[in-house]
Coordinates of N, CA and C in Angstrom, one line a residue:
M1 N -17.3 -52.6 24.9 CA -17.7 -51.7 25.7 C -18.4 -52.0 26.3
P2 N -18.6 -52.1 27.7 CA -19.8 -52.7 28.8 C -21.3 -51.9 28.1
G3 N -22.2 -52.4 28.3 CA -23.3 -52.0 28.5 C -24.2 -51.0 29.7
Q4 N -24.9 -50.2 29.8 CA -25.3 -49.5 29.9 C -25.6 -50.6 31.7
K5 N -26.2 -51.4 31.5 CA -26.6 -52.5 32.7 C -25.5 -52.8 33.2
D6 N -24.3 -52.7 32.5 CA -23.1 -53.3 33.3 C -22.7 -52.0 33.6
K7 N -23.0 -51.1 33.8 CA -22.4 -49.9 33.9 C -22.8 -49.2 35.5
L8 N -24.3 -50.1 35.5 CA -25.1 -49.5 36.7 C -24.8 -50.5 37.6
F9 N -24.9 -51.8 37.8 CA -24.1 -52.8 38.1 C -22.4 -52.5 39.0
Y10 N -21.8 -52.7 37.8 CA -20.2 -52.4 38.8 C -20.7 -50.9 39.6
Q11 N -21.2 -49.7 39.6 CA -21.5 -49.0 39.8 C -22.2 -48.6 41.4
E12 N -23.1 -49.7 41.3 CA -23.9 -50.4 42.6 C -23.0 -51.1 43.6
L13 N -22.2 -52.2 42.8 CA -21.5 -52.6 43.6 C -20.2 -51.9 43.6
L14 N -19.5 -50.8 43.3 CA -18.3 -50.0 44.0 C -19.1 -49.4 44.9
D15 N -20.3 -48.5 44.6 CA -20.8 -47.9 45.9 C -20.7 -48.6 47.8
T16 N -21.6 -49.5 47.2 CA -21.6 -50.7 48.5 C -20.3 -51.0 48.7
C17 N -19.3 -51.3 48.4 CA -18.4 -51.9 49.0 C -17.5 -50.8 49.3
L18 N -17.5 -49.2 48.8 CA -17.0 -48.9 49.3 C -17.5 -47.7 50.5
T19 N -18.5 -47.6 50.7 CA -19.6 -47.4 51.6 C -19.1 -47.9 52.9
A20 N -19.7 -49.6 52.5 CA -19.0 -50.8 53.9 C -17.7 -50.3 54.5
G21 N -17.0 -50.2 53.5 CA -15.0 -50.5 54.0 C -15.2 -49.1 54.8
Q22 N -16.0 -47.9 54.3 CA -15.9 -46.4 54.8 C -16.1 -46.6 56.6
L23 N -17.2 -47.5 56.7 CA -18.1 -47.6 57.9 C -17.5 -48.5 59.0
M24 N -17.0 -49.4 58.6 CA -15.5 -50.4 59.2 C -14.7 -49.4 59.6
I25 N -13.8 -48.7 59.0 CA -13.1 -48.0 59.4 C -13.5 -46.8 60.5
E26 N -14.6 -46.3 60.3 CA -15.1 -45.1 61.1 C -15.3 -45.7 62.3
G27 N -15.7 -47.7 62.4 CA -16.3 -48.1 63.8 C -14.8 -48.3 64.3
G28 N -13.6 -48.3 63.2 CA -12.4 -48.8 64.6 C -11.9 -50.1 64.2
S29 N -12.3 -50.6 62.6 CA -12.0 -51.8 62.3 C -10.4 -51.9 61.8
E30 N -9.5 -53.1 62.1 CA -8.1 -53.2 61.2 C -8.4 -53.0 59.4
M31 N -7.3 -52.4 59.2 CA -7.3 -52.5 57.3 C -7.8 -54.4 57.1
Y32 N -6.9 -55.4 57.4 CA -7.2 -56.1 56.5 C -8.5 -56.5 56.7
R33 N -8.9 -56.7 57.6 CA -10.5 -57.2 57.8 C -11.6 -56.3 56.7
V34 N -11.3 -55.0 56.5 CA -12.0 -53.9 55.8 C -12.0 -54.7 54.4
E35 N -10.3 -54.7 54.1 CA -9.6 -55.5 52.7 C -10.6 -56.4 52.3
D36 N -11.2 -57.4 53.7 CA -11.9 -58.9 53.4 C -13.4 -58.9 53.2
T37 N -13.8 -57.8 54.0 CA -15.3 -57.5 53.7 C -15.6 -57.3 52.6
M38 N -14.9 -55.7 52.0 CA -15.1 -55.7 50.4 C -14.7 -56.7 49.2
V39 N -14.4 -57.3 49.3 CA -13.4 -58.7 48.6 C -14.8 -59.5 48.6
R40 N -14.8 -60.1 49.9 CA -16.0 -61.2 49.9 C -17.1 -60.6 49.4
I41 N -17.6 -59.3 49.5 CA -19.0 -58.9 48.7 C -19.0 -58.6 47.2
A42 N -17.5 -58.3 46.5 CA -17.6 -57.8 45.4 C -17.3 -59.1 44.9
K43 N -16.8 -60.1 45.7 CA -16.4 -61.5 44.2 C -17.7 -62.9 45.1
S44 N -18.5 -62.1 46.2 CA -20.1 -63.0 45.9 C -20.5 -62.4 44.9
A45 N -20.8 -60.9 44.8 CA -21.4 -60.7 43.5 C -21.4 -61.2 42.1
G46 N -19.8 -61.8 41.8 CA -19.6 -62.1 40.5 C -18.3 -61.6 40.3
E47 N -17.7 -60.4 40.7 CA -16.6 -60.1 40.3 C -15.4 -61.3 40.6
S48 N -14.6 -61.0 39.4 CA -13.4 -62.2 40.0 C -12.7 -61.5 40.5
D49 N -12.3 -60.3 39.8 CA -10.5 -59.9 40.2 C -10.8 -58.4 41.3
P50 N -11.6 -58.4 41.8 CA -11.3 -57.0 42.8 C -9.7 -56.7 43.6
R51 N -9.8 -55.4 43.2 CA -8.8 -54.9 43.7 C -8.9 -54.0 45.0
V52 N -8.3 -54.1 46.2 CA -8.7 -52.8 47.0 C -7.8 -51.9 48.1
F53 N -7.4 -51.0 47.9 CA -6.4 -50.5 48.9 C -6.8 -49.9 50.0
V54 N -6.3 -50.1 50.8 CA -6.6 -49.3 52.4 C -6.4 -48.4 53.2
M55 N -6.5 -47.1 53.2 CA -6.0 -46.6 54.2 C -6.8 -46.0 55.3
P56 N -5.7 -45.6 56.4 CA -7.6 -45.0 57.4 C -8.2 -44.1 56.7
T57 N -7.0 -43.1 56.1 CA -8.2 -41.9 55.6 C -8.8 -42.3 54.2
G58 N -8.7 -43.6 53.7 CA -9.1 -43.2 52.2 C -9.3 -44.4 52.0
I59 N -9.9 -45.2 51.0 CA -10.2 -46.5 50.1 C -10.1 -46.5 48.8
F60 N -9.3 -47.2 48.2 CA -9.7 -46.8 46.9 C -10.2 -48.4 45.9
M61 N -10.6 -48.7 45.0 CA -11.2 -49.9 44.5 C -11.3 -49.6 43.2
S62 N -10.8 -51.2 42.3 CA -11.5 -51.4 41.4 C -11.6 -52.6 40.8
I63 N -12.5 -52.6 39.7 CA -13.4 -54.2 39.1 C -13.5 -53.9 38.1
D64 N -13.6 -55.3 37.6 CA -13.9 -55.4 36.0 C -12.8 -55.1 35.2
H65 N -11.7 -55.5 36.1 CA -9.9 -54.8 35.7 C -9.3 -53.9 34.9
G66 N -10.1 -53.6 36.0 CA -9.7 -52.6 36.3 C -10.6 -51.0 35.4
N67 N -11.5 -51.5 34.9 CA -12.3 -51.0 33.8 C -12.9 -49.5 34.8
Y68 N -13.5 -50.2 36.4 CA -14.0 -49.2 36.7 C -12.9 -48.9 38.1
C69 N -13.2 -47.7 38.3 CA -12.6 -47.5 39.3 C -12.7 -46.1 40.4
Q70 N -12.8 -46.3 41.4 CA -13.4 -45.7 42.7 C -12.7 -45.5 43.7
S71 N -12.7 -44.2 44.7 CA -12.3 -44.1 45.8 C -13.2 -43.1 46.2
I72 N -12.9 -43.4 48.3 CA -13.8 -42.4 49.0 C -13.0 -42.0 50.0
L73 N -12.6 -41.3 51.1 CA -12.4 -40.7 51.7 C -12.9 -40.5 53.0
V74 N -12.0 -41.1 54.1 CA -12.5 -41.5 55.5 C -12.6 -40.7 56.8
H75 N -13.3 -39.7 57.0 CA -12.7 -38.3 58.3 C -13.1 -38.6 59.4
E76 N -13.7 -39.4 59.9 CA -13.9 -39.8 61.6 C -13.4 -41.5 61.6
R77 N -12.9 -41.3 62.8 CA -12.6 -42.6 63.3 C -13.0 -43.1 64.6
N78 N -13.3 -43.4 64.7 CA -14.0 -44.3 66.1 C -14.5 -45.6 66.9
I79 N -14.6 -45.1 68.1 CA -14.9 -46.9 68.3 C -16.1 -47.5 68.5
N80 N -16.6 -48.4 67.5 CA -18.2 -48.5 67.3 C -18.0 -50.1 66.8
L81 N -18.0 -51.0 67.8 CA -17.5 -52.4 67.7 C -18.7 -53.2 66.8
E82 N -19.9 -52.7 67.7 CA -21.0 -53.7 67.1 C -21.2 -53.2 65.9
L83 N -21.0 -51.7 65.0 CA -21.0 -51.3 63.3 C -20.2 -52.1 62.7
V84 N -19.4 -52.4 63.0 CA -18.3 -53.5 62.4 C -18.4 -54.5 62.2
D85 N -19.3 -54.8 63.2 CA -19.9 -56.3 63.3 C -21.0 -56.8 62.3
R86 N -21.8 -55.9 62.5 CA -22.7 -55.1 61.1 C -22.8 -55.4 60.1
I87 N -21.7 -54.9 59.5 CA -21.1 -54.7 58.3 C -20.7 -56.0 58.0
N88 N -19.6 -56.3 58.6 CA -19.2 -57.8 58.4 C -20.2 -58.7 58.4
S89 N -21.5 -58.9 59.2 CA -22.3 -60.1 59.1 C -23.1 -59.6 57.5
L90 N -23.7 -58.3 57.3 CA -23.7 -57.9 56.0 C -23.1 -59.0 54.9
S91 N -22.0 -58.7 55.0 CA -20.9 -59.2 54.1 C -21.5 -60.9 54.1
R92 N -21.5 -61.5 55.1 CA -20.9 -62.9 55.3 C -22.5 -63.1 54.7
A93 N -23.7 -62.8 55.3 CA -25.1 -62.9 54.9 C -25.5 -62.9 53.4
F94 N -24.6 -61.9 52.7 CA -24.5 -61.7 51.3 C -23.8 -63.2 50.5
A95 N -22.4 -63.3 51.1 CA -21.8 -64.3 50.4 C -22.8 -65.9 50.6
A96 N -23.4 -66.1 51.9 CA -23.9 -67.1 51.5 C -25.4 -67.3 51.3
R97 N -25.9 -66.2 49.8 CA -26.9 -66.0 49.3 C -28.5 -65.5 50.1
E98 N -28.0 -65.4 51.2 CA -29.0 -65.1 52.3 C -29.9 -64.0 52.3
I99 N -29.0 -62.9 51.0 CA -29.3 -61.7 50.8 C -29.1 -61.3 49.5
T100 N -29.6 -60.0 48.6 CA -29.2 -59.8 47.9 C -28.1 -58.4 47.6
L101 N -27.9 -58.1 46.9 CA -26.6 -56.6 46.4 C -27.5 -55.9 46.9
R102 N -28.7 -55.5 46.0 CA -29.6 -54.8 46.2 C -30.0 -54.8 47.9
Q103 N -30.5 -55.5 48.5 CA -30.2 -55.7 49.8 C -29.5 -55.0 50.6
V104 N -27.9 -55.7 50.6 CA -26.9 -54.8 51.1 C -26.3 -53.5 50.9
K105 N -27.5 -53.6 49.7 CA -26.7 -51.7 49.6 C -27.6 -50.9 50.4
S106 N -29.1 -51.6 50.7 CA -29.6 -50.8 50.7 C -29.6 -50.6 52.7
Q107 N -29.0 -51.5 53.0 CA -29.1 -51.7 54.7 C -27.8 -51.2 54.9
V108 N -26.9 -50.8 54.1 CA -25.6 -50.1 54.3 C -25.6 -48.7 54.3
F109 N -26.2 -48.7 53.3 CA -26.8 -46.9 53.0 C -27.7 -46.5 54.3
K110 N -28.0 -47.1 54.4 CA -29.3 -46.8 55.8 C -28.6 -46.9 56.7
I111 N -27.8 -47.8 57.1 CA -26.5 -47.0 58.3 C -25.5 -45.7 58.1
A112 N -25.6 -45.8 57.0 CA -24.6 -44.6 56.6 C -25.2 -43.3 56.6
H113 N -26.5 -43.5 56.6 CA -26.9 -42.3 56.8 C -27.6 -42.1 58.1
G114 N -27.5 -42.6 59.1 CA -27.8 -42.3 60.5 C -29.1 -43.3 61.1
G115 N -28.9 -44.5 60.3 CA -30.2 -45.5 60.8 C -29.0 -46.6 61.5
F116 N -27.9 -46.6 62.3 CA -27.6 -47.3 62.8 C -28.1 -47.0 64.3
P117 N -28.2 -47.7 65.2 CA -28.8 -47.0 66.5 C -27.3 -47.4 67.3
V118 N -27.5 -45.9 68.9 CA -25.8 -46.1 68.9 C -26.6 -45.9 70.6
F119 N -26.0 -45.9 71.6 CA -25.8 -45.7 72.8 C -26.1 -44.5 73.0
P120 N -27.4 -44.4 74.6 CA -27.8 -42.7 74.6 C -26.7 -42.5 75.1
L121 N -26.6 -41.1 74.8 CA -25.2 -40.4 75.5 C -25.1 -40.2 77.4
W122 N -26.3 -40.4 78.4 CA -26.0 -40.7 79.3 C -25.7 -42.3 79.7
L123 N -25.5 -43.1 78.9 CA -25.5 -44.4 79.0 C -24.1 -44.9 78.8
Q124 N -23.9 -43.6 77.6 CA -21.8 -43.7 77.4 C -21.2 -43.1 78.7
T125 N -21.6 -42.1 79.4 CA -21.2 -41.3 80.3 C -21.1 -42.1 81.8
I126 N -22.5 -42.4 81.8 CA -22.8 -44.1 82.7 C -21.5 -45.2 82.4
G127 N -20.7 -45.5 81.3 CA -20.5 -46.2 80.9 C -19.1 -45.5 81.5
A128 N -18.3 -44.7 80.7 CA -17.6 -43.9 81.1 C -16.5 -44.1 82.7
G129 N -18.3 -43.6 83.8 CA -17.2 -42.9 84.5 C -17.2 -44.7 85.3
I130 N -18.0 -45.7 84.9 CA -17.5 -47.2 85.8 C -16.4 -47.5 85.6
L131 N -15.8 -47.4 84.0 CA -14.4 -47.4 83.3 C -13.5 -46.9 84.1
S132 N -13.6 -46.0 84.4 CA -12.6 -44.6 85.1 C -12.2 -45.8 86.0
A133 N -13.5 -45.5 86.9 CA -13.4 -46.3 88.5 C -12.5 -47.8 88.2
T134 N -12.9 -48.4 87.8 CA -12.7 -49.8 87.9 C -11.2 -49.9 87.4
L135 N -10.7 -48.9 86.1 CA -9.2 -49.2 86.0 C -8.4 -48.7 86.7
M136 N -9.1 -47.7 87.6 CA -8.3 -47.1 88.4 C -7.6 -47.6 89.6
V137 N -8.4 -48.8 89.8 CA -8.3 -50.0 90.2 C -7.7 -51.1 90.5
M138 N -7.3 -51.1 89.1 CA -6.8 -52.0 88.0 C -4.7 -51.7 88.1
F139 N -5.2 -50.7 87.3 CA -3.6 -49.7 87.6 C -3.1 -49.3 88.9
M140 N -4.0 -48.7 89.3 CA -2.7 -48.6 90.5 C -3.3 -48.9 92.1
D141 N -1.6 -49.5 92.5 CA -1.6 -50.6 93.5 C -2.0 -49.8 95.3
N142 N -1.7 -48.3 95.1 CA -1.8 -48.2 96.4 C -3.0 -46.8 96.0
Y143 N -3.7 -46.9 96.7 CA -5.5 -45.8 96.4 C -6.0 -46.4 97.4
D144 N -6.7 -45.5 97.8 CA -7.6 -45.4 98.9 C -9.2 -45.2 97.9
W145 N -10.1 -46.2 98.8 CA -11.2 -46.0 98.3 C -12.5 -45.1 98.3
V146 N -11.4 -43.8 98.0 CA -12.5 -42.8 98.7 C -11.9 -41.8 97.1
D147 N -11.5 -42.6 96.6 CA -10.0 -42.0 94.8 C -11.5 -43.0 94.0
F148 N -12.3 -43.9 94.4 CA -13.0 -44.5 93.6 C -13.9 -44.0 93.0
P149 N -15.2 -43.0 93.7 CA -15.9 -42.3 93.4 C -15.4 -40.9 92.3
A150 N -14.5 -40.8 92.8 CA -13.8 -39.5 92.2 C -13.5 -39.3 91.1
A151 N -12.3 -40.4 90.6 CA -12.2 -41.5 89.3 C -13.6 -41.3 88.4
A152 N -14.7 -42.1 89.0 CA -15.7 -42.1 88.5 C -16.3 -40.8 87.9
V153 N -16.6 -40.1 89.0 CA -17.0 -38.4 88.5 C -16.4 -37.9 87.4
V154 N -15.0 -37.9 87.9 CA -14.5 -37.2 86.7 C -14.4 -37.5 85.4
G155 N -14.3 -39.0 85.3 CA -13.9 -39.4 84.2 C -15.3 -38.9 83.4
A156 N -16.0 -39.4 83.9 CA -17.6 -39.4 83.1 C -17.9 -37.2 82.8
I157 N -17.2 -36.6 84.0 CA -17.0 -35.2 83.1 C -16.0 -35.0 81.9
G158 N -15.0 -35.7 81.8 CA -14.1 -36.1 81.1 C -14.8 -36.6 79.7
F159 N -15.3 -37.6 79.5 CA -15.9 -38.2 78.9 C -16.9 -36.9 77.9
V160 N -18.2 -36.4 78.5 CA -19.0 -35.6 78.2 C -18.5 -34.1 77.8
S161 N -17.6 -33.6 78.0 CA -16.7 -32.8 77.6 C -15.9 -32.9 76.1
F162 N -15.6 -34.3 76.3 CA -14.8 -34.9 75.2 C -16.1 -34.6 73.5
Y163 N -16.9 -35.2 74.6 CA -18.2 -35.6 73.5 C -18.4 -33.6 72.7
Y164 N -18.8 -33.3 73.8 CA -19.5 -32.3 73.2 C -18.7 -30.9 72.2
F165 N -16.5 -30.8 72.9 CA -16.1 -29.9 72.1 C -15.7 -31.0 70.9
K166 N -15.9 -31.9 71.0 CA -15.7 -32.7 69.0 C -16.5 -32.8 68.6
R167 N -18.4 -32.4 68.8 CA -19.0 -31.7 67.9 C -19.1 -30.2 67.8
F168 N -18.1 -29.4 68.8 CA -18.0 -28.1 68.1 C -16.8 -27.3 67.4
T169 N -16.1 -28.3 67.8 CA -14.7 -27.9 66.8 C -13.9 -28.6 65.3
K170 N -15.0 -30.0 65.5 CA -15.0 -30.9 64.6 C -13.2 -31.0 64.8
V171 N -12.3 -31.2 65.6 CA -10.8 -31.4 65.8 C -11.0 -32.3 67.1
K172 N -10.4 -33.9 66.9 CA -10.1 -34.5 68.2 C -9.1 -34.5 68.9
Y173 N -8.1 -34.3 68.1 CA -6.9 -34.0 69.4 C -7.7 -32.2 70.2
L174 N -7.5 -31.4 69.6 CA -7.9 -30.4 70.4 C -9.1 -30.4 71.8
A175 N -10.2 -31.6 70.9 CA -11.1 -31.8 71.8 C -10.6 -32.8 73.1
E176 N -9.8 -33.8 72.5 CA -8.9 -34.2 73.9 C -8.1 -33.6 74.8
L177 N -7.8 -32.6 73.8 CA -6.7 -31.6 75.2 C -7.8 -30.6 76.3
V178 N -9.1 -30.2 75.4 CA -9.4 -29.8 76.8 C -10.2 -30.4 78.0
A179 N -11.0 -31.9 77.0 CA -11.4 -32.6 77.9 C -10.5 -32.9 79.4
A180 N -9.2 -33.3 79.1 CA -8.0 -33.3 79.4 C -7.9 -32.3 80.7
M181 N -8.3 -31.1 80.1 CA -7.8 -29.9 80.6 C -8.7 -29.3 81.5
I182 N -10.0 -30.0 81.4 CA -11.7 -30.0 82.5 C -11.1 -31.2 83.7
M183 N -10.7 -32.2 83.1 CA -10.5 -33.3 84.1 C -9.7 -32.8 85.5
T184 N -8.8 -32.5 84.8 CA -7.2 -32.2 85.8 C -8.0 -30.9 86.6
I185 N -8.5 -29.9 86.4 CA -8.7 -28.7 87.0 C -9.8 -29.4 87.7
V186 N -10.9 -30.2 87.6 CA -11.9 -31.2 88.9 C -11.3 -32.0 89.6
T187 N -10.4 -32.9 89.2 CA -9.5 -33.4 90.0 C -8.8 -32.6 91.2
V188 N -7.9 -31.2 91.2 CA -7.4 -30.6 91.8 C -8.6 -30.0 92.9
G189 N -9.1 -29.5 92.1 CA -10.1 -29.5 92.9 C -10.8 -30.0 94.3
L190 N -11.0 -31.3 93.7 CA -11.9 -32.0 94.1 C -10.5 -32.9 95.9
V191 N -9.1 -32.5 95.1 CA -8.2 -33.0 96.1 C -8.0 -32.3 97.1
R192 N -8.3 -30.2 96.9 CA -8.1 -30.0 97.7 C -9.0 -29.7 98.6
L193 N -10.5 -30.4 98.1 CA -11.6 -30.1 99.3 C -11.5 -31.0 99.5
F194 N -11.2 -32.5 99.7 CA -11.0 -33.7 100.6 C -9.5 -34.4 100.3
P195 N -8.4 -33.6 101.1 CA -7.3 -33.9 101.0 C -6.8 -35.6 100.7
A196 N -7.6 -36.1 101.4 CA -7.1 -37.4 101.4 C -6.9 -38.4 99.7
M197 N -7.6 -37.7 99.3 CA -7.6 -38.0 97.6 C -6.4 -37.8 97.2
I198 N -5.8 -38.7 96.3 CA -4.9 -38.7 95.4 C -4.7 -38.0 94.0
I199 N -4.2 -37.5 93.5 CA -4.5 -36.9 92.0 C -4.3 -37.6 91.3
D200 N -3.2 -38.1 91.1 CA -2.2 -39.4 90.1 C -3.4 -40.4 90.0
N201 N -4.2 -41.2 91.0 CA -5.0 -41.9 91.0 C -6.3 -41.8 90.3
I202 N -6.9 -40.7 90.9 CA -7.9 -40.0 89.9 C -7.5 -39.8 88.8
L203 N -6.6 -39.2 88.4 CA -6.3 -39.0 86.6 C -6.3 -40.2 85.8
T204 N -5.3 -40.7 86.7 CA -5.3 -42.0 86.1 C -6.3 -43.1 85.7
G205 N -7.6 -43.5 86.2 CA -8.9 -43.9 85.6 C -9.3 -42.8 85.1
A206 N -9.4 -41.5 85.2 CA -10.5 -41.0 84.6 C -9.7 -41.0 83.2
L207 N -8.6 -40.5 82.6 CA -8.0 -40.7 80.9 C -8.4 -41.9 80.6
M208 N -8.4 -42.8 81.5 CA -8.5 -44.0 80.3 C -9.7 -44.0 79.5
P209 N -11.3 -44.0 79.7 CA -12.0 -44.2 78.2 C -11.2 -43.4 77.4
L210 N -10.0 -42.2 77.5 CA -10.1 -41.3 76.1 C -8.9 -42.1 75.5
V211 N -8.0 -42.8 76.5 CA -7.0 -43.4 75.9 C -6.8 -44.1 74.9
P212 N -6.5 -43.9 73.6 CA -6.5 -45.2 72.6 C -5.6 -46.3 72.2
G213 N -6.2 -46.8 73.2 CA -6.1 -48.6 73.2 C -6.4 -49.1 72.1
L214 N -7.7 -49.5 71.6 CA -7.8 -49.9 70.4 C -7.3 -49.2 69.5
A215 N -6.3 -48.2 69.0 CA -5.9 -47.9 68.0 C -4.6 -48.4 68.1
L216 N -3.6 -48.1 69.4 CA -2.8 -49.1 69.1 C -2.7 -50.7 69.2
T217 N -3.5 -50.8 69.4 CA -3.7 -52.5 68.8 C -3.8 -53.0 68.1
N218 N -4.6 -52.2 67.1 CA -4.7 -52.2 66.0 C -3.6 -51.6 65.1
A219 N -2.6 -51.1 65.0 CA -1.9 -50.8 64.6 C -0.6 -51.7 65.0
L220 N -0.7 -52.0 65.7 CA 0.1 -53.2 65.9 C -0.3 -54.7 65.2
R221 N -1.4 -54.9 64.9 CA -2.7 -55.9 64.4 C -2.1 -55.7 62.6
D222 N -1.8 -54.2 62.1 CA -1.7 -53.9 60.8 C -0.5 -54.2 60.7
L223 N 0.3 -53.3 61.6 CA 2.0 -54.0 61.3 C 2.5 -55.0 61.3
F224 N 2.0 -56.0 62.3 CA 2.4 -57.2 62.2 C 1.8 -58.0 60.5
K225 N 1.2 -57.9 60.1 CA 0.2 -58.3 59.0 C 0.9 -58.2 57.6
G226 N 2.0 -56.7 57.9 CA 2.1 -56.2 56.3 C 2.0 -55.0 56.3
D227 N 0.5 -54.4 56.8 CA 0.2 -52.9 56.2 C 1.0 -52.0 57.2
L228 N 2.4 -51.4 56.6 CA 2.7 -50.8 57.2 C 2.6 -49.3 57.0
L229 N 2.1 -48.6 56.2 CA 1.7 -47.4 56.2 C 0.3 -47.2 56.6
S230 N -0.5 -48.1 56.8 CA -2.1 -48.4 58.1 C -1.4 -48.2 59.4
G231 N -0.4 -49.1 59.9 CA 0.0 -49.2 60.8 C 0.4 -47.9 61.7
M232 N 1.6 -47.3 61.0 CA 2.3 -45.9 61.3 C 1.5 -45.0 61.0
G233 N 0.5 -44.7 60.0 CA -0.3 -43.8 60.4 C -1.4 -43.9 61.9
K234 N -1.8 -45.5 62.1 CA -2.5 -45.3 63.4 C -1.5 -45.4 64.2
I235 N -0.1 -45.8 64.8 CA 0.6 -45.7 65.6 C 1.0 -43.7 65.7
C236 N 0.5 -43.0 64.7 CA 0.9 -41.6 64.6 C 0.1 -40.8 65.5
E237 N -1.1 -41.2 65.0 CA -2.9 -41.2 65.0 C -2.8 -41.2 66.8
A238 N -2.5 -42.3 67.5 CA -2.3 -42.6 68.6 C -1.9 -41.8 69.9
M239 N -0.5 -42.0 68.8 CA 0.6 -40.7 70.1 C 0.0 -39.1 69.7
L240 N -0.3 -38.2 69.0 CA -1.2 -37.4 69.2 C -2.1 -37.4 70.2
T241 N -2.9 -38.3 69.9 CA -4.1 -38.2 71.1 C -3.5 -38.4 72.3
A242 N -2.2 -39.3 72.5 CA -1.5 -39.4 73.6 C -0.8 -38.1 74.2
F243 N -0.9 -36.9 73.4 CA 0.3 -36.1 73.5 C -1.0 -34.8 73.7
A244 N -2.4 -34.7 73.5 CA -3.1 -34.0 73.8 C -3.3 -34.3 75.0
L245 N -3.9 -35.5 75.5 CA -3.8 -35.9 76.8 C -2.6 -35.2 78.1
G246 N -2.1 -35.9 77.5 CA -0.9 -35.4 78.6 C -0.5 -34.3 78.8
G247 N -0.6 -33.3 77.6 CA -0.3 -32.2 77.6 C -1.7 -31.5 78.2
G248 N -2.6 -31.8 77.9 CA -4.0 -31.1 79.1 C -3.1 -31.0 80.4
V249 N -3.2 -32.6 80.6 CA -3.1 -32.4 82.7 C -2.0 -31.5 82.9
G250 N -0.3 -31.9 81.9 CA 0.9 -31.0 82.2 C 0.4 -29.0 82.2
I251 N -0.4 -28.9 81.4 CA -0.6 -27.2 81.3 C -1.2 -26.5 82.7
I252 N -2.6 -27.9 82.9 CA -3.0 -27.5 84.2 C -2.5 -27.4 85.2
L253 N -1.9 -28.5 85.9 CA -1.3 -29.0 86.6 C 0.2 -27.5 86.9
K254 N 0.9 -27.4 85.5 CA 1.8 -26.3 86.0 C 1.1 -25.3 86.1
F255 N -0.1 -24.6 86.0 CA -0.4 -23.5 86.1 C -0.7 -23.3 87.7
L256 N -1.9 -24.6 87.7 CA -1.9 -24.9 89.5 C -0.8 -24.6 89.9
G257 N -0.3 -25.1 89.6 CA 1.0 -25.7 91.0 C 0.3 -26.8 91.5
A258 N -0.2 -27.5 90.9 CA -0.6 -28.9 91.6 C 0.7 -30.1 91.6

């Protein structure tokens, strides 16, 4: 039977690996990258045969030939590639013996409990507005420059609506539905005030910050890698988001007769 020291070490290793994997999934990482990072941490700590099973909604891991096994659930999945990079860098620094396991655990738990800096809401809103306007230009051939600021304004309003409704409802797809409805209402109002604007151009650009492009890309990457379960799960998640956005736009356009 393993001693008390071994139990503490294995528990610390499991906690570190599982929390690191959870943070990477929450940041939008591919499943193979999560597995690779967790296995790297475990092997660098001296574990010869770590076993990891990763899904978008949870992680299972066993070490010491199956004597220690633990799981963790993942409830939130967003886009924060800086978070993914930070955790991956910690694992590589640990593999290079630049830091200790305790330091890795301390940094990982610090990030997990709100110690990771994020961009303020006002800056994210400005970014959403710029992205909306520029992507409208990219995707729409027939547009007028009057649509450019309109797409930026509507995209920023939609992003803020999604941000606050998601915090209020805790249901991502409902928040996307409401945000799409608000964006459509604002767009219809702008078009009626300024008839030169084109509603299709504005909505196409404004919806882009909420379109699940990264989720689809990661889903295809997982499918090509052979992670069929996680790939199909992410595709379903992306489709639900697309249905929510399209449904919100369609409901308002039908109701207002635009």
